[in-house]
Amino acid sequence: MSKEIKRISVSAFENIAKQATNESTVVWEGLELNIRSQLPFDEMLAFVSEVTASCFFEDGSYAPEMMDFMIRRGVLYRYANFRLPQDINKQYWLAYATDAVEFVYNHIDTHQFQAITTAIREKVEHQCDLMVSESQQKLNALLSQFDSFAANMEQAFSNVSPDELRNLVSVINNGEPLSEKKIVEAYADHLRANAGDVDDKHSED
C-alpha cells in the first residue's frame, strides 16, 4: 500500500510567496518608479494578446515591425508606473529614445518575461500559419472552380468546329466580361438557330 503524500498547505505556500517582494521603488533619471517584478496571470494573458493582435492590421496584412515596439511599450506601463501619451508616434519615440525599458527590465523577473515573449512569438507564428492555410484553401477552391468551368466548356463545345466557335465568340464578346452562363446561353441560341436553318431547308425541299 502506497504511503499517503503529505502536501504543503495552501496557506503555508502563500505565506512563503508573500515574503518575496514583487514591487520595488527605484529612481530613474530623478523620477521615482514603482516596478513590479512579475505580472499577474490575467495581465500576462492581456500582454500576450495585445502584442499579438498589433502584428496584424485590419486588412489582414502582417506587420512584424510592430512586435518589438509593442513589447517595449508593455514593459513601460505594465511592469512600471509610466503614463504613456495617446499618440502612438510619441509612444514609439519614448520607448526607443531613452533607456527606460532597459532600466525596468533589470528589475523584473526575466524568466517570466522570456516566457511571455516566447508565447508572443509562437502565437504570432501560429496566426501566420492560419493565414497561409486559409489562403491556400481559397486558392484550391478557385482552382476547383476553374477545373469545373474547363470541364463544362470542353463538354459543351466538343462538337463545335473552329469556324462556329469564332462566330460564337464574335456574337457574345460585346465588351462585357464573359461568364460560363453567358457562353452556354449563346451556344444554345446558336444551336437553335442552326436547327431552324435545317427545318427551313427541309420545308423548301
One Martini backbone bead per residue (centre of mass of N, CA, C, O) as a GRO file, in nm:
protein
  205
    1MET     BB    1   0.094   0.037   0.025
    2SER     BB    2   0.080   0.354  -0.027
    3LYS     BB    3   0.203   0.647   0.073
    4GLU     BB    4   0.091   0.930   0.193
    5ILE     BB    5   0.102   1.250   0.084
    6LYS     BB    6   0.240   1.534   0.227
    7ARG     BB    7   0.105   1.841   0.194
    8ILE     BB    8   0.124   2.163   0.133
    9SER     BB    9  -0.025   2.425   0.230
   10VAL     BB   10  -0.163   2.702   0.107
   11SER     BB   11  -0.089   2.904   0.332
   12ALA     BB   12   0.212   2.837   0.345
   13PHE     BB   13   0.274   2.902   0.051
   14GLU     BB   14   0.174   3.199   0.057
   15ASN     BB   15   0.367   3.304   0.278
   16ILE     BB   16   0.620   3.265   0.112
   17ALA     BB   17   0.538   3.440  -0.133
   18LYS     BB   18   0.503   3.710   0.034
   19GLN     BB   19   0.815   3.746   0.094
   20ALA     BB   20   0.824   3.814  -0.191
   21THR     BB   21   0.913   4.086  -0.366
   22ASN     BB   22   0.721   4.252  -0.627
   23GLU     BB   23   0.804   4.540  -0.525
   24SER     BB   24   0.972   4.845  -0.632
   25THR     BB   25   1.173   5.136  -0.545
   26VAL     BB   26   1.304   5.357  -0.790
   27VAL     BB   27   1.556   5.554  -0.960
   28TRP     BB   28   1.497   5.752  -1.265
   29GLU     BB   29   1.604   6.041  -1.359
   30GLY     BB   30   1.461   6.147  -1.078
   31LEU     BB   31   1.249   5.916  -1.081
   32GLU     BB   32   0.986   5.743  -0.934
   33LEU     BB   33   0.965   5.391  -0.936
   34ASN     BB   34   0.720   5.132  -0.984
   35ILE     BB   35   0.812   4.787  -0.972
   36ARG     BB   36   0.725   4.486  -1.113
   37SER     BB   37   0.845   4.164  -1.140
   38GLN     BB   38   0.543   4.065  -1.185
   39LEU     BB   39   0.272   3.931  -1.353
   40PRO     BB   40  -0.028   3.858  -1.358
   41PHE     BB   41  -0.214   3.642  -1.529
   42ASP     BB   42  -0.412   3.840  -1.679
   43GLU     BB   43  -0.181   4.035  -1.779
   44MET     BB   44  -0.022   3.832  -1.937
   45LEU     BB   45  -0.246   3.769  -2.143
   46ALA     BB   46  -0.286   4.062  -2.239
   47PHE     BB   47  -0.001   4.105  -2.345
   48VAL     BB   48   0.002   3.884  -2.560
   49SER     BB   49  -0.254   3.976  -2.717
   50GLU     BB   50  -0.170   4.265  -2.785
   51VAL     BB   51   0.085   4.206  -2.951
   52THR     BB   52  -0.036   4.010  -3.155
   53ALA     BB   53  -0.258   4.199  -3.273
   54SER     BB   54  -0.054   4.428  -3.374
   55CYS     BB   55   0.066   4.233  -3.619
   56PHE     BB   56  -0.238   4.286  -3.734
   57PHE     BB   57  -0.425   4.412  -3.963
   58GLU     BB   58  -0.743   4.466  -4.086
   59ASP     BB   59  -0.648   4.351  -4.384
   60GLY     BB   60  -0.438   4.101  -4.285
   61SER     BB   61  -0.171   4.211  -4.247
   62TYR     BB   62   0.171   4.180  -4.175
   63ALA     BB   63   0.352   4.335  -3.870
   64PRO     BB   64   0.656   4.275  -3.733
   65GLU     BB   65   0.744   4.575  -3.644
   66MET     BB   66   0.549   4.580  -3.382
   67MET     BB   67   0.661   4.392  -3.161
   68ASP     BB   68   0.894   4.541  -3.014
   69PHE     BB   69   0.736   4.795  -2.944
   70MET     BB   70   0.504   4.657  -2.776
   71ILE     BB   71   0.687   4.537  -2.564
   72ARG     BB   72   0.815   4.799  -2.461
   73ARG     BB   73   0.550   4.933  -2.388
   74GLY     BB   74   0.463   4.717  -2.176
   75VAL     BB   75   0.695   4.754  -1.979
   76LEU     BB   76   0.627   5.048  -1.894
   77TYR     BB   77   0.300   4.999  -1.803
   78ARG     BB   78   0.306   4.711  -1.655
   79TYR     BB   79   0.569   4.717  -1.466
   80ALA     BB   80   0.533   5.021  -1.462
   81ASN     BB   81   0.444   5.385  -1.391
   82PHE     BB   82   0.396   5.471  -1.677
   83ARG     BB   83   0.277   5.738  -1.874
   84LEU     BB   84   0.122   5.737  -2.181
   85PRO     BB   85   0.059   5.856  -2.469
   86GLN     BB   86  -0.172   5.849  -2.727
   87ASP     BB   87   0.047   5.889  -2.919
   88ILE     BB   88   0.222   5.655  -3.099
   89ASN     BB   89   0.471   5.821  -3.180
   90LYS     BB   90   0.551   5.894  -2.885
   91GLN     BB   91   0.575   5.610  -2.782
   92TYR     BB   92   0.805   5.526  -2.967
   93TRP     BB   93   1.006   5.740  -2.882
   94LEU     BB   94   1.019   5.667  -2.573
   95ALA     BB   95   1.103   5.360  -2.612
   96TYR     BB   96   1.390   5.455  -2.776
   97ALA     BB   97   1.517   5.734  -2.649
   98THR     BB   98   1.548   5.556  -2.397
   99ASP     BB   99   1.641   5.346  -2.097
  100ALA     BB  100   1.376   5.249  -1.955
  101VAL     BB  101   1.342   4.955  -2.040
  102GLU     BB  102   1.617   4.851  -1.936
  103PHE     BB  103   1.572   4.935  -1.644
  104VAL     BB  104   1.323   4.763  -1.586
  105TYR     BB  105   1.434   4.486  -1.672
  106ASN     BB  106   1.648   4.482  -1.423
  107HIS     BB  107   1.366   4.447  -1.216
  108ILE     BB  108   1.270   4.176  -1.336
  109ASP     BB  109   1.134   3.874  -1.426
  110THR     BB  110   1.293   3.710  -1.679
  111HIS     BB  111   1.141   3.444  -1.697
  112GLN     BB  112   0.863   3.558  -1.753
  113PHE     BB  113   0.937   3.740  -1.991
  114GLN     BB  114   1.039   3.512  -2.177
  115ALA     BB  115   0.770   3.359  -2.181
  116ILE     BB  116   0.610   3.587  -2.312
  117THR     BB  117   0.777   3.625  -2.575
  118THR     BB  118   0.745   3.335  -2.668
  119ALA     BB  119   0.436   3.337  -2.689
  120ILE     BB  120   0.416   3.560  -2.896
  121ARG     BB  121   0.576   3.425  -3.127
  122GLU     BB  122   0.401   3.167  -3.143
  123LYS     BB  123   0.130   3.310  -3.197
  124VAL     BB  124   0.213   3.455  -3.455
  125GLU     BB  125   0.294   3.203  -3.613
  126HIS     BB  126   0.017   3.069  -3.599
  127GLN     BB  127  -0.137   3.295  -3.747
  128CYS     BB  128   0.022   3.272  -4.009
  129ASP     BB  129  -0.053   2.979  -4.070
  130LEU     BB  130  -0.357   3.033  -4.093
  131MET     BB  131  -0.338   3.230  -4.330
  132VAL     BB  132  -0.208   3.034  -4.530
  133SER     BB  133  -0.429   2.816  -4.515
  134GLU     BB  134  -0.662   2.997  -4.610
  135SER     BB  135  -0.537   3.075  -4.883
  136GLN     BB  136  -0.514   2.783  -4.991
  137GLN     BB  137  -0.816   2.720  -4.984
  138LYS     BB  138  -0.903   2.944  -5.180
  139LEU     BB  139  -0.727   2.849  -5.415
  140ASN     BB  140  -0.845   2.565  -5.444
  141ALA     BB  141  -1.135   2.662  -5.501
  142LEU     BB  142  -1.063   2.819  -5.759
  143LEU     BB  143  -0.939   2.583  -5.917
  144SER     BB  144  -1.196   2.411  -5.912
  145GLN     BB  145  -1.364   2.609  -6.078
  146PHE     BB  146  -1.187   2.599  -6.328
  147ASP     BB  147  -1.215   2.296  -6.380
  148SER     BB  148  -1.521   2.299  -6.411
  149PHE     BB  149  -1.532   2.501  -6.643
  150ALA     BB  150  -1.357   2.339  -6.843
  151ALA     BB  151  -1.535   2.087  -6.851
  152ASN     BB  152  -1.793   2.228  -6.956
  153MET     BB  153  -1.667   2.344  -7.217
  154GLU     BB  154  -1.575   2.078  -7.340
  155GLN     BB  155  -1.860   1.957  -7.358
  156ALA     BB  156  -2.008   2.191  -7.515
  157PHE     BB  157  -1.754   2.205  -7.756
  158SER     BB  158  -1.696   1.918  -7.888
  159ASN     BB  159  -1.885   1.988  -8.176
  160VAL     BB  160  -1.722   2.245  -8.248
  161SER     BB  161  -1.612   2.439  -8.479
  162PRO     BB  162  -1.393   2.689  -8.542
  163ASP     BB  163  -1.599   2.869  -8.696
  164GLU     BB  164  -1.824   2.858  -8.483
  165LEU     BB  165  -1.655   2.975  -8.250
  166ARG     BB  166  -1.595   3.250  -8.378
  167ASN     BB  167  -1.891   3.336  -8.406
  168LEU     BB  168  -1.967   3.312  -8.107
  169VAL     BB  169  -1.765   3.520  -7.992
  170SER     BB  170  -1.867   3.764  -8.166
  171VAL     BB  171  -2.149   3.772  -8.028
  172ILE     BB  172  -2.061   3.783  -7.702
  173ASN     BB  173  -1.828   4.005  -7.755
  174ASN     BB  174  -1.936   4.328  -7.613
  175GLY     BB  175  -1.725   4.416  -7.361
  176GLU     BB  176  -1.803   4.202  -7.164
  177PRO     BB  177  -1.776   3.984  -6.935
  178LEU     BB  178  -1.726   3.660  -6.925
  179SER     BB  179  -1.939   3.368  -6.889
  180GLU     BB  180  -2.065   3.065  -6.857
  181LYS     BB  181  -2.363   3.141  -6.901
  182LYS     BB  182  -2.325   3.312  -7.158
  183ILE     BB  183  -2.200   3.094  -7.337
  184VAL     BB  184  -2.425   2.880  -7.319
  185GLU     BB  185  -2.655   3.059  -7.423
  186ALA     BB  186  -2.523   3.120  -7.697
  187TYR     BB  187  -2.502   2.824  -7.786
  188ALA     BB  188  -2.803   2.760  -7.778
  189ASP     BB  189  -2.881   2.970  -7.990
  190HIS     BB  190  -2.706   2.849  -8.211
  191LEU     BB  191  -2.852   2.574  -8.227
  192ARG     BB  192  -3.136   2.684  -8.287
  193ALA     BB  193  -3.059   2.825  -8.547
  194ASN     BB  194  -2.962   2.572  -8.699
  195ALA     BB  195  -3.226   2.418  -8.673
  196GLY     BB  196  -3.392   2.624  -8.837
  197ASP     BB  197  -3.238   2.594  -9.105
  198VAL     BB  198  -3.305   2.296  -9.148
  199ASP     BB  199  -3.615   2.324  -9.156
  200ASP     BB  200  -3.624   2.518  -9.397
  201LYS     BB  201  -3.494   2.324  -9.602
  202HIS     BB  202  -3.710   2.102  -9.577
  203SER     BB  203  -3.947   2.282  -9.670
  204GLU     BB  204  -3.835   2.344  -9.951
  205ASP     BB  205  -3.823   2.030 -10.032
   0.00000   0.00000   0.00000
